[in-house]
mmCIF file of C-alpha atoms and ligand atoms in Angstrom:
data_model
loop_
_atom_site.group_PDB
_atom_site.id
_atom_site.type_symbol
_atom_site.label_atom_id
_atom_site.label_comp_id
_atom_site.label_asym_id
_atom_site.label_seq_id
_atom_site.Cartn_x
_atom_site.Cartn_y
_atom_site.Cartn_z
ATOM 1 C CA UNK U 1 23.931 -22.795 10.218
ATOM 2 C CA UNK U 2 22.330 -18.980 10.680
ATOM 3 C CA UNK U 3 18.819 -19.456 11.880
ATOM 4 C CA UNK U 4 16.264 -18.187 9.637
ATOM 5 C CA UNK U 5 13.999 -15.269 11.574
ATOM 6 C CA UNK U 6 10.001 -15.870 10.844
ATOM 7 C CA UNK U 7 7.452 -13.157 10.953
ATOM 8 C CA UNK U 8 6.368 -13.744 14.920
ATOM 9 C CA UNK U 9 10.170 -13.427 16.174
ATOM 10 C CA UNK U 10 10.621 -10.138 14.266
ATOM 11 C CA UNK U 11 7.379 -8.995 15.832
ATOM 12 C CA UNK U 12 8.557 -10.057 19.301
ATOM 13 C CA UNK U 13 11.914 -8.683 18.786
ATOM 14 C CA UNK U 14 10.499 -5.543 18.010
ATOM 15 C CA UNK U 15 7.769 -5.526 21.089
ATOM 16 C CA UNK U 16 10.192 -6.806 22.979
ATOM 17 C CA UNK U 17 13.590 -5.143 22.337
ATOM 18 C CA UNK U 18 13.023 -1.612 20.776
ATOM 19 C CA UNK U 19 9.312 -1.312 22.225
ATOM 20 C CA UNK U 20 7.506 -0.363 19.625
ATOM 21 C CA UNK U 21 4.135 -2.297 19.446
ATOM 22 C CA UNK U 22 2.361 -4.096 21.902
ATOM 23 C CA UNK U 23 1.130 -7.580 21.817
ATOM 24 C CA UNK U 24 -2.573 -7.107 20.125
ATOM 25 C CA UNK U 25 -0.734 -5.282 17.281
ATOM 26 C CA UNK U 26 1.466 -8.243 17.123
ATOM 27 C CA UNK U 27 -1.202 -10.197 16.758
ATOM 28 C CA UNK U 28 -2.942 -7.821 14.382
ATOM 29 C CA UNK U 29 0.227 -8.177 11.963
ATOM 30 C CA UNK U 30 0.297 -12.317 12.407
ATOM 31 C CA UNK U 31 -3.660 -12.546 11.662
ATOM 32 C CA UNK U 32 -3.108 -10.441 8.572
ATOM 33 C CA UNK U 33 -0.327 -12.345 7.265
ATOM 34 C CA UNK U 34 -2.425 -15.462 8.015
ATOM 35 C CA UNK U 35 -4.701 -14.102 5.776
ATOM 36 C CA UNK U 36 -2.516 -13.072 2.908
ATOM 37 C CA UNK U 37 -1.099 -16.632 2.959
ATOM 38 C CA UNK U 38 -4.548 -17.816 1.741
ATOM 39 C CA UNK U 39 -5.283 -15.414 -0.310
ATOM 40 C CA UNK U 40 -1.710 -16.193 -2.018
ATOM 41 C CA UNK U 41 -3.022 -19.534 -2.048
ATOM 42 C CA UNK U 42 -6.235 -18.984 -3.922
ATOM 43 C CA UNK U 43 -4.334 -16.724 -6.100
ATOM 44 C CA UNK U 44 -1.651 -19.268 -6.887
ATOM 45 C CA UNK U 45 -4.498 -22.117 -7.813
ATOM 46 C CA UNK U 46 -6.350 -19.474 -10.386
ATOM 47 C CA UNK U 47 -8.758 -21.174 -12.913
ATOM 48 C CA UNK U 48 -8.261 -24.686 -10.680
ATOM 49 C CA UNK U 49 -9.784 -22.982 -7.816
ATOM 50 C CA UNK U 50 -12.376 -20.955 -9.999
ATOM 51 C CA UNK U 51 -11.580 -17.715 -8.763
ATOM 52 C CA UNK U 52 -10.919 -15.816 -11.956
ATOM 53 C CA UNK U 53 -13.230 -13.766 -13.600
ATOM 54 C CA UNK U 54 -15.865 -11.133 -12.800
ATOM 55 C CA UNK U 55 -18.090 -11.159 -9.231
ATOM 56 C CA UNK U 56 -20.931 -9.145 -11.275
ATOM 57 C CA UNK U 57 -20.627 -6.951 -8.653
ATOM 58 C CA UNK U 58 -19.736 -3.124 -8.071
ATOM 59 C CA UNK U 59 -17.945 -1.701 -5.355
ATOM 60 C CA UNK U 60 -18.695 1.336 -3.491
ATOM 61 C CA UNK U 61 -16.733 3.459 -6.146
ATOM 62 C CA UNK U 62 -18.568 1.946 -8.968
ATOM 63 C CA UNK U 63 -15.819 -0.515 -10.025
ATOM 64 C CA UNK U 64 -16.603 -4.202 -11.414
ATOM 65 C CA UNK U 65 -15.720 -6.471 -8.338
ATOM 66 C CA UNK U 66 -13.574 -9.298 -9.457
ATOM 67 C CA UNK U 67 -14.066 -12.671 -7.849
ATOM 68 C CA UNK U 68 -10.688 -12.561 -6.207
ATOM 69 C CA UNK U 69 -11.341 -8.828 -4.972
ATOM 70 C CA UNK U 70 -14.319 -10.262 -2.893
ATOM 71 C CA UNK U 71 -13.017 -13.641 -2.046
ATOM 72 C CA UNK U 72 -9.977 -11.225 -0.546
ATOM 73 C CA UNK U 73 -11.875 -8.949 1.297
ATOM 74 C CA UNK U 74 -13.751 -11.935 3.197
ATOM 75 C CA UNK U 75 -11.100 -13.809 3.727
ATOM 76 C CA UNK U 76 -9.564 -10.491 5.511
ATOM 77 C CA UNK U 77 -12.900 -9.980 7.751
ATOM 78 C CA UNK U 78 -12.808 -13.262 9.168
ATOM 79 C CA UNK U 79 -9.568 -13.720 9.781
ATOM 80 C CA UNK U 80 -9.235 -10.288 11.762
ATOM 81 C CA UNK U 81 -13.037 -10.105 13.585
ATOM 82 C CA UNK U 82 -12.736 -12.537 16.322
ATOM 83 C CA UNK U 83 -9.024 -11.983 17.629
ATOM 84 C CA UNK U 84 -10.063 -9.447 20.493
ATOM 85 C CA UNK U 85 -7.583 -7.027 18.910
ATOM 86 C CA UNK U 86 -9.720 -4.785 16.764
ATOM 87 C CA UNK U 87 -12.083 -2.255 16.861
ATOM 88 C CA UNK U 88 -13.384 -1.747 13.316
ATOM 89 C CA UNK U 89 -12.207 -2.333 9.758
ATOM 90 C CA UNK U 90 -12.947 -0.615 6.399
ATOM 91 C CA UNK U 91 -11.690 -1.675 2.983
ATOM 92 C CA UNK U 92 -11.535 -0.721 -0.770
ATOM 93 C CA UNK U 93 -14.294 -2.890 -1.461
ATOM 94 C CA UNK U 94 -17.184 -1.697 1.449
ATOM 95 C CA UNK U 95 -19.212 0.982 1.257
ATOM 96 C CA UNK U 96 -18.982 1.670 4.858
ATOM 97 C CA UNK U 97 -17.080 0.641 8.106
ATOM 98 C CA UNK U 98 -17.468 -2.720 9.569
ATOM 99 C CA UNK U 99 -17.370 -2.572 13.478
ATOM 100 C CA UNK U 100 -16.253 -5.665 15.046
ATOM 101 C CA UNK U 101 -19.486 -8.107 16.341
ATOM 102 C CA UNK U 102 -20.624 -7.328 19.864
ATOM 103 C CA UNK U 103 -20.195 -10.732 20.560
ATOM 104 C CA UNK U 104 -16.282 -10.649 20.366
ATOM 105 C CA UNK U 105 -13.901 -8.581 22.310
ATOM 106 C CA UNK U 106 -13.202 -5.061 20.911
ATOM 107 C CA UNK U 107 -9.661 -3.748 20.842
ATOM 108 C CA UNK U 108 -8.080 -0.661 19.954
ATOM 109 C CA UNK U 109 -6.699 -0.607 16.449
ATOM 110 C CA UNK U 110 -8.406 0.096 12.979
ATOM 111 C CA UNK U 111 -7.439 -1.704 10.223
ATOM 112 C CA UNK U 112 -7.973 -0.580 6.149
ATOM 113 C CA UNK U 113 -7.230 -2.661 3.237
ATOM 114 C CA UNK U 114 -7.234 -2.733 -0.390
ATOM 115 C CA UNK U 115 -7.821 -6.812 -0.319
ATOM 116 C CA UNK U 116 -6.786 -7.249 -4.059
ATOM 117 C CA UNK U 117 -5.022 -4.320 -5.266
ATOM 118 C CA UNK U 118 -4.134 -4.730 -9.308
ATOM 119 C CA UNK U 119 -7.371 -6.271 -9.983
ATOM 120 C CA UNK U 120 -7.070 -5.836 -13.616
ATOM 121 C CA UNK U 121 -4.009 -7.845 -13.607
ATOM 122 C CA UNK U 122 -5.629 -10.914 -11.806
ATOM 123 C CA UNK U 123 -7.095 -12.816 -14.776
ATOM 124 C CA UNK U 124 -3.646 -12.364 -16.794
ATOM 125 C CA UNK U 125 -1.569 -14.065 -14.230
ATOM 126 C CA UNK U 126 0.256 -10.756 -13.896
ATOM 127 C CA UNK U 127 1.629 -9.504 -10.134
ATOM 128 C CA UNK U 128 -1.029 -8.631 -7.716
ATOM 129 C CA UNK U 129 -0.847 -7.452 -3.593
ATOM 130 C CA UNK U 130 -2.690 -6.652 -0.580
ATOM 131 C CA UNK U 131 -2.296 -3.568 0.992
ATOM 132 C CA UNK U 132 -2.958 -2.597 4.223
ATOM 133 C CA UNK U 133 -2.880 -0.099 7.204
ATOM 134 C CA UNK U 134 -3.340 0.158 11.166
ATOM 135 C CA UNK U 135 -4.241 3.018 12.837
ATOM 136 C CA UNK U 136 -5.054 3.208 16.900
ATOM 137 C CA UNK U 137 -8.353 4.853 19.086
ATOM 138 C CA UNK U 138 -8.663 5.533 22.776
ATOM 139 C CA UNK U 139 -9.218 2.628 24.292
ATOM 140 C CA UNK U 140 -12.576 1.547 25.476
ATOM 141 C CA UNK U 141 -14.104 4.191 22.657
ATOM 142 C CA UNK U 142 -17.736 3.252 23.120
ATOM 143 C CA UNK U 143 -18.725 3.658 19.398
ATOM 144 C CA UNK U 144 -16.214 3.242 16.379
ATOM 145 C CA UNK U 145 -17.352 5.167 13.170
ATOM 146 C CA UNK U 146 -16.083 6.236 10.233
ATOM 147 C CA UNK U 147 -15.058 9.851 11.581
ATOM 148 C CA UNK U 148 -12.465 7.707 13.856
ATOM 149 C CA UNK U 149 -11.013 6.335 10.798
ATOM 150 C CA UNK U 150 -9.677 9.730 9.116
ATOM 151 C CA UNK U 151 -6.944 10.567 10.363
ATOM 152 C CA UNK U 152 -3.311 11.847 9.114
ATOM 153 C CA UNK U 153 -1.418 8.787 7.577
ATOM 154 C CA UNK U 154 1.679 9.932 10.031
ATOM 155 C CA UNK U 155 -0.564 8.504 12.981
ATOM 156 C CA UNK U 156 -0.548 5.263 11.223
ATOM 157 C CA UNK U 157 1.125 2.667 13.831
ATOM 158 C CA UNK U 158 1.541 -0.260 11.277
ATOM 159 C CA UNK U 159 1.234 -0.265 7.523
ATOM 160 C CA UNK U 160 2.543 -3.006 4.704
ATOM 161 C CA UNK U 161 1.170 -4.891 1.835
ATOM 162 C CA UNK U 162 1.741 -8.506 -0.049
ATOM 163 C CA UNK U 163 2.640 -8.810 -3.160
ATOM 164 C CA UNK U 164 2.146 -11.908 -4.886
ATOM 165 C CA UNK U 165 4.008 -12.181 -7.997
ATOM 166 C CA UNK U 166 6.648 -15.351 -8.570
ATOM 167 C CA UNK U 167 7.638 -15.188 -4.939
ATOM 168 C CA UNK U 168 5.071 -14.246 -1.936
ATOM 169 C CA UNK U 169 6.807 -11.096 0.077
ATOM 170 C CA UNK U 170 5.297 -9.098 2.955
ATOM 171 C CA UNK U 171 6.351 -5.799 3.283
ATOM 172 C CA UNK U 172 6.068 -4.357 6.608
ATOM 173 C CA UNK U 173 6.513 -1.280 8.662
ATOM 174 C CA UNK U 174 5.998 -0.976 12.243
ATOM 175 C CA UNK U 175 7.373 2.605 12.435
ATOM 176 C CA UNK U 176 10.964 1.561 12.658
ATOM 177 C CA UNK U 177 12.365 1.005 9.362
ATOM 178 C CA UNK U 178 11.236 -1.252 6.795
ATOM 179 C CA UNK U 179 11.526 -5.584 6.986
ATOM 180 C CA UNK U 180 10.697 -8.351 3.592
ATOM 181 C CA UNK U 181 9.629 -11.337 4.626
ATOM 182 C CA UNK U 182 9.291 -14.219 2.074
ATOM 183 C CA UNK U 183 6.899 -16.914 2.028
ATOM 184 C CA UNK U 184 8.465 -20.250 2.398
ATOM 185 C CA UNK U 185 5.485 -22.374 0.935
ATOM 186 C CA UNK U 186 7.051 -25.784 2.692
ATOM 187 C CA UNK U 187 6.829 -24.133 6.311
ATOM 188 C CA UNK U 188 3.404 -21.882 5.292
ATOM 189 C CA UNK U 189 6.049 -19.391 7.573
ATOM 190 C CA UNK U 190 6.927 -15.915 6.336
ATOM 191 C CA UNK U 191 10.706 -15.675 6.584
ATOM 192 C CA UNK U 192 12.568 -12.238 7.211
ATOM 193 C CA UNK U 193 14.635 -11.679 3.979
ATOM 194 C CA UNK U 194 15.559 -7.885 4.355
ATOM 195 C CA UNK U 195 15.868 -6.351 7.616
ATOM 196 C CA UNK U 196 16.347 -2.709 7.039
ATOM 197 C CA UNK U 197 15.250 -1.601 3.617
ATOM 198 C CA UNK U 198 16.364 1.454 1.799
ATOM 199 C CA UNK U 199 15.458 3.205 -1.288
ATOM 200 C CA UNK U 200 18.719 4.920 -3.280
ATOM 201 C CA UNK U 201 18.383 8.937 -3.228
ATOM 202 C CA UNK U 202 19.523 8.646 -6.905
ATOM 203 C CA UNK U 203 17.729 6.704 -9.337
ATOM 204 C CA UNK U 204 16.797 7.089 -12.942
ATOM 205 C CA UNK U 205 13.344 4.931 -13.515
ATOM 206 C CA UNK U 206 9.596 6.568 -13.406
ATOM 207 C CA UNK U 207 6.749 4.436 -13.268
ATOM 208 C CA UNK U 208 3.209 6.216 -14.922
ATOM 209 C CA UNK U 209 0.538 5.057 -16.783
ATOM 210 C CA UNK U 210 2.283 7.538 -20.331
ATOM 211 C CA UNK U 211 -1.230 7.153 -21.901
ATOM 212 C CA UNK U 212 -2.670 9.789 -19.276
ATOM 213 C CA UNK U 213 0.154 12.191 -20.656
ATOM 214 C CA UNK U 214 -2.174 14.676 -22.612
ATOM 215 C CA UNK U 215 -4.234 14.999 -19.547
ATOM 216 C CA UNK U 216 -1.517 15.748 -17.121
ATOM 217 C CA UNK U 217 -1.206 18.695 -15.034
ATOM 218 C CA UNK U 218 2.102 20.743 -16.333
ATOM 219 C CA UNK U 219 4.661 20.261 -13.623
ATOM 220 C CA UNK U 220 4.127 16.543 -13.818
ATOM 221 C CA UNK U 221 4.487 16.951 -17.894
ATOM 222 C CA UNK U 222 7.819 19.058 -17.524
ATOM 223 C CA UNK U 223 8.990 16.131 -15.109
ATOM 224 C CA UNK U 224 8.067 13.167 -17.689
ATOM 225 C CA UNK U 225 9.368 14.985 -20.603
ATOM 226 C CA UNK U 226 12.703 15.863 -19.167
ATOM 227 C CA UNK U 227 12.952 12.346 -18.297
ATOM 228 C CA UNK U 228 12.151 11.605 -21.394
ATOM 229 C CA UNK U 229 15.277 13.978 -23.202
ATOM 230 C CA UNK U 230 17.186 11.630 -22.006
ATOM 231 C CA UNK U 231 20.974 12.608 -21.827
ATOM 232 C CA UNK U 232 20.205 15.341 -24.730
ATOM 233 C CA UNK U 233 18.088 16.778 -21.842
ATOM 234 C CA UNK U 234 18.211 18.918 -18.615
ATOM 235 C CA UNK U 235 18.534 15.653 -16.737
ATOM 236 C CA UNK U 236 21.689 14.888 -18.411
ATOM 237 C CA UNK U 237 21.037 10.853 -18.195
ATOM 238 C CA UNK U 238 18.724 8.196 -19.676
ATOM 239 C CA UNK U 239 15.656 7.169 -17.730
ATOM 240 C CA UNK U 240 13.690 4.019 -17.871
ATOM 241 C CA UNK U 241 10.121 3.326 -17.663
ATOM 242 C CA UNK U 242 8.169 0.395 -16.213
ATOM 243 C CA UNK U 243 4.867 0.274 -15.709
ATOM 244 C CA UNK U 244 2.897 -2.870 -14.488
ATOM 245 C CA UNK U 245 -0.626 -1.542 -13.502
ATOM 246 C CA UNK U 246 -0.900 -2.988 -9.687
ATOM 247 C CA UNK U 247 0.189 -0.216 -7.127
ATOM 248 C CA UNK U 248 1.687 -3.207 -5.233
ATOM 249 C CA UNK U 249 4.534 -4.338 -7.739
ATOM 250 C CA UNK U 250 5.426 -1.006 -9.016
ATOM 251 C CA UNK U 251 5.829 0.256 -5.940
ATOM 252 C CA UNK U 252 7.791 -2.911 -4.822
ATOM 253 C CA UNK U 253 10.116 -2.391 -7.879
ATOM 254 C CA UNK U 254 10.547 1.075 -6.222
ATOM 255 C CA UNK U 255 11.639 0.165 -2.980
ATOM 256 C CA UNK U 256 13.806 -2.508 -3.765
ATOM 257 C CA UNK U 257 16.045 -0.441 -6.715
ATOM 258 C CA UNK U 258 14.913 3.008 -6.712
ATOM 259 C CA UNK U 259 12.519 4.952 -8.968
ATOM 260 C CA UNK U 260 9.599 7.210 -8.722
ATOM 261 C CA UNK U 261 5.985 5.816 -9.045
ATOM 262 C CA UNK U 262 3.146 8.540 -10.162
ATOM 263 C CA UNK U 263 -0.626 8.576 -10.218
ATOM 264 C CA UNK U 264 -0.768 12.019 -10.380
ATOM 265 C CA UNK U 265 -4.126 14.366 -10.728
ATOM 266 C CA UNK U 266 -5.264 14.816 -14.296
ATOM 267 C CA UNK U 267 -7.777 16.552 -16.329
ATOM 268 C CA UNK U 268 -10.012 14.468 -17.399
ATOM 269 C CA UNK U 269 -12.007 14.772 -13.450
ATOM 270 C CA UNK U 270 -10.880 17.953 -12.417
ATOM 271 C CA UNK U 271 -12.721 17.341 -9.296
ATOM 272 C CA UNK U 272 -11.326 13.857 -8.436
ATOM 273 C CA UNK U 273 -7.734 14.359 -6.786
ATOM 274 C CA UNK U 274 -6.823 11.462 -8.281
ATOM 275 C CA UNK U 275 -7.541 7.371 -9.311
ATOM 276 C CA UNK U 276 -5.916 6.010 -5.848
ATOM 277 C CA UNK U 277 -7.458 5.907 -2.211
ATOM 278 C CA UNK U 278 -5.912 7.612 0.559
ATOM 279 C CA UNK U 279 -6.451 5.664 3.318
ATOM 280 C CA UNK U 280 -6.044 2.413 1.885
ATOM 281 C CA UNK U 281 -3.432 2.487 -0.963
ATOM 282 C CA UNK U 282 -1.827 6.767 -0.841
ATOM 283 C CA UNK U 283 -0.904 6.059 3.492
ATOM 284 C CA UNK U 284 0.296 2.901 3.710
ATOM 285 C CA UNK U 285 2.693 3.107 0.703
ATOM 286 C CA UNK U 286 3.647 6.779 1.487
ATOM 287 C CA UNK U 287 4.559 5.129 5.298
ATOM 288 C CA UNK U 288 6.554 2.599 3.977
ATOM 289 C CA UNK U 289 8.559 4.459 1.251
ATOM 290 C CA UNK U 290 9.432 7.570 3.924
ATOM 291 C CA UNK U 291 10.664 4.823 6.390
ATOM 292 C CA UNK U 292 12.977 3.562 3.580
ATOM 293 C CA UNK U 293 14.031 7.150 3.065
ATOM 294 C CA UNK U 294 12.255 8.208 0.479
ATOM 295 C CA UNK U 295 9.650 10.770 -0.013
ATOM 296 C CA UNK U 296 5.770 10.818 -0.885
ATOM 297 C CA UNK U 297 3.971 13.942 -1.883
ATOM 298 C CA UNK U 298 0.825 15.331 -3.765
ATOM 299 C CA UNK U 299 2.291 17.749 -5.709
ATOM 300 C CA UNK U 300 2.597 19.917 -3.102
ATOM 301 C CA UNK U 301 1.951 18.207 0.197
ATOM 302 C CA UNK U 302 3.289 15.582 2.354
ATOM 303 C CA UNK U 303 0.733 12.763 1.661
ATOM 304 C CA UNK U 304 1.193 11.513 5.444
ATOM 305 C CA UNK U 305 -0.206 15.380 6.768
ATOM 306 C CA UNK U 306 -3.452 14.940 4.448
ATOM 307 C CA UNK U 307 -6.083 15.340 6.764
ATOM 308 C CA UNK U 308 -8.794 13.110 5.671
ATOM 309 C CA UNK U 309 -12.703 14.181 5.422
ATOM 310 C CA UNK U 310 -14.076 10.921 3.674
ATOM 311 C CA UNK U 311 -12.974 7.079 3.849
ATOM 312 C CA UNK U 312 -12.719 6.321 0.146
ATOM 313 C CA UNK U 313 -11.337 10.323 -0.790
ATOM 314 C CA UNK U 314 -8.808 9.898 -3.557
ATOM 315 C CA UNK U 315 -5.356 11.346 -3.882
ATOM 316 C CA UNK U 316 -2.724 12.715 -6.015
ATOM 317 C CA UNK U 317 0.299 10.477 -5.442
ATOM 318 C CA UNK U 318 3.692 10.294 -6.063
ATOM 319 C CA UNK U 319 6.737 8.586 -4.166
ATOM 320 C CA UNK U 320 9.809 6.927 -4.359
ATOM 321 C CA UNK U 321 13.419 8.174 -4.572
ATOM 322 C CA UNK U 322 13.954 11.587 -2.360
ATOM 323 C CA UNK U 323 16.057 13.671 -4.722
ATOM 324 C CA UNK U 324 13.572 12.605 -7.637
ATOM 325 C CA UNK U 325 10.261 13.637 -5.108
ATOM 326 C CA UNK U 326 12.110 16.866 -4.008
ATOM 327 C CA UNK U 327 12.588 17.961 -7.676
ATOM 328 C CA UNK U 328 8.835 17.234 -8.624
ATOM 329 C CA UNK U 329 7.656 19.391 -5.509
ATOM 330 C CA UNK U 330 9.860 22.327 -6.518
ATOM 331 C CA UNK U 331 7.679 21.896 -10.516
ATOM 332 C CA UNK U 332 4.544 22.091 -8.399
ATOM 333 C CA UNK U 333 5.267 25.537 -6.608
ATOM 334 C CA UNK U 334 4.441 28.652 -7.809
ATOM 335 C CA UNK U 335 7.323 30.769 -10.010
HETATM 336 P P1 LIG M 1 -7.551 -1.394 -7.867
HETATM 337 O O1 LIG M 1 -7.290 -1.182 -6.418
HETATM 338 O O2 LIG M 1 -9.007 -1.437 -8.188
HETATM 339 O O3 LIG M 1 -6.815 -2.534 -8.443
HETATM 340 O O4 LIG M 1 -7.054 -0.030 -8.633
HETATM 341 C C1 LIG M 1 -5.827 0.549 -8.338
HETATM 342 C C2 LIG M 1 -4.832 0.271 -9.446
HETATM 343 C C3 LIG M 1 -3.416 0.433 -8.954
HETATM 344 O O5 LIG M 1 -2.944 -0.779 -8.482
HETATM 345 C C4 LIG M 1 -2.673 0.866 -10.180
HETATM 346 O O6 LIG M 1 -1.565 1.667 -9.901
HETATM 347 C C5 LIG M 1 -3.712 1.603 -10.967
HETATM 348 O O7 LIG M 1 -4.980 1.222 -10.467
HETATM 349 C C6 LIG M 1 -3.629 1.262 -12.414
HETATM 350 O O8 LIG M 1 -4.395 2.144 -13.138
HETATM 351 P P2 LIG M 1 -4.444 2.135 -14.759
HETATM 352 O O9 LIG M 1 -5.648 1.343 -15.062
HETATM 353 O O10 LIG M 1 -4.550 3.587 -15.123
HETATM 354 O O11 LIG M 1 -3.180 1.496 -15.288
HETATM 355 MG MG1 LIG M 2 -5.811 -0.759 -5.313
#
């Protein structure tokens, strides 16, 4: 019988064998699967554990707080504060960054998360995730802040997200290609499924919210409405659409068959880049998607070479399938 592979043998394979994390960020990865196991449990109980509905609260960014956005979040803190391995965390739903208590152990790694992304989806039993990213300081840095936290999404060292839709998966980069685990409820283990993960170069599926269209900028309009033309088209082939409305399970749909996913700038907040956050949502997905060999841009920038200037900045974002990234950055540059 093949023996199954669980989360912590990955992780110790990877330390171990190709050298590329060290044992707190081993632990960092365990604790936050840990974590998303609960919060797959709470999300799995629904009205029976009286987590649906509204908080009454607002996040930083003015959104309605969900019940399950803030039961996430804590359940994210105090799993992660006390392990010796952090330094500081920051997440979708504080207003600033949360420095580990003096009276634990500070390590060197930052960790961001979107606890509950797809939080309009929750109370409709539709697919929701968790999102996260790592990123490293100098060791023994006497004072974390939020300046500490911006930096290029390429100098992430570990970056993933949950997804918890009729099966729990954790998606996971540690820099050297892309691993699925699967929850297997019995054990409460996470159980590698897919070792090396790969998007197809080719696909013909886009994934945007159409009812932005009129506010679009036109390179992303010329991109949906030659997909759109079908065979009679430039494209010369039918394209399909899908669009669920969590980050998490589009973009999973993505990586495991191909497609582009967009949440591109528009109009209607010229100023705003975009709806989605950098650090917390734009990195970690762009990480994941180029180490499955696909592409994630701006319009006209790698999103991993963003320098950032504020922890909740927004972005532009779209990724997925290289050839279909490649031809959206050549609409975006100047004739
Ligand atoms: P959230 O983190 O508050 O859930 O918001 C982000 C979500 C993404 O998951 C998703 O891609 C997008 O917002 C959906 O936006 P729209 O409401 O335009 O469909
Ligand atoms: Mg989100």
């Amino acid at each position: 019988m093949s023996q199954s592979i669980h989360l912590t043998r990955y992780l110790v394979e990877q330390e171990r064998e190709h050298g590329v994390i060290t044992p707190h960020l081993r632990l960092l990865v365990e604790v936050v699967a840990r974590a998303c196991k609960r919060i797959s449990i709470a999300v799995n109980k629904g009205a029976l554990g009286g987590v649906l509905g509204a908080a009454g609260t607002e996040n930083v960014q003015g959104e309605a707080q969900k019940k399950l956005d803030v039961i996430a979040n804590e359940v994210l803190l105090e799993a992660n504060e006390w392990g010796g391995h952090l330094a500081a965390m920051a997440s979708e739903e504080m207003d600033t960054v949360f420095p580990v208590s003096e009276n634990y152990p500070r390590g060197e790694y930052l960790l961001l998360f979107d606890p509950l992304d797809g939080s309009s989806n929750i109370d409709v039993d539709v697919t929701i995730g968790t999102i996260f990213s790592v990123l490293q300081i100098p060791p023994g840095t006497a004072e974390v802040s939020e300046h500490h936290f911006l930096q290029p999404g390429r100098q992430q060292v570990a970056a993933g997200y949950c997804v918890y839709g009729p099966q729990t998966q954790l998606v996971l980069t540690v820099g050297r290609g892309v691993a699925v685990f699967t929850l297997d409820r019995e054990q409460g283990t996470f159980v590698l499924t897919e070792r090396d993960l790969q998007i197809p170069a080719r696909t013909s599926e886009f994934s945007i919210n159409m009812s932005n269209l009129r506010h679009w900028a036109p390179p992303v309009r010329r991109y949906i409405d030659e997909c759109l033309q079908g065979k009679d088209g430039p494209r010369g082939r039918d394209f399909n659409m899908r669009w669920v409305g969590s980050m998490v399970a589009d973009v999973h749909r993505i990586l495991m068959r191909g497609g582009v996913f967009l949440y591109p700038w528009d109009k209607r907040d010229p100023n705003k880049p975009g709806k989605l956050r950098l650090l917390y949502e734009a990195n970690p997905m762009s990480l994941l998607i180029e180490q499955a060999g696909g592409a994630a841009i701006d319009g006209t920038q790698r999103i991993l070479d963003i320098v950032p200037t504020a922890l909740h900045q927004r972005c532009s974002v779209m990724l997925g399938s290289r050839e279909e990234i490649e031809l959206l950055q050549s609409y975006h540059q100047p004739a």
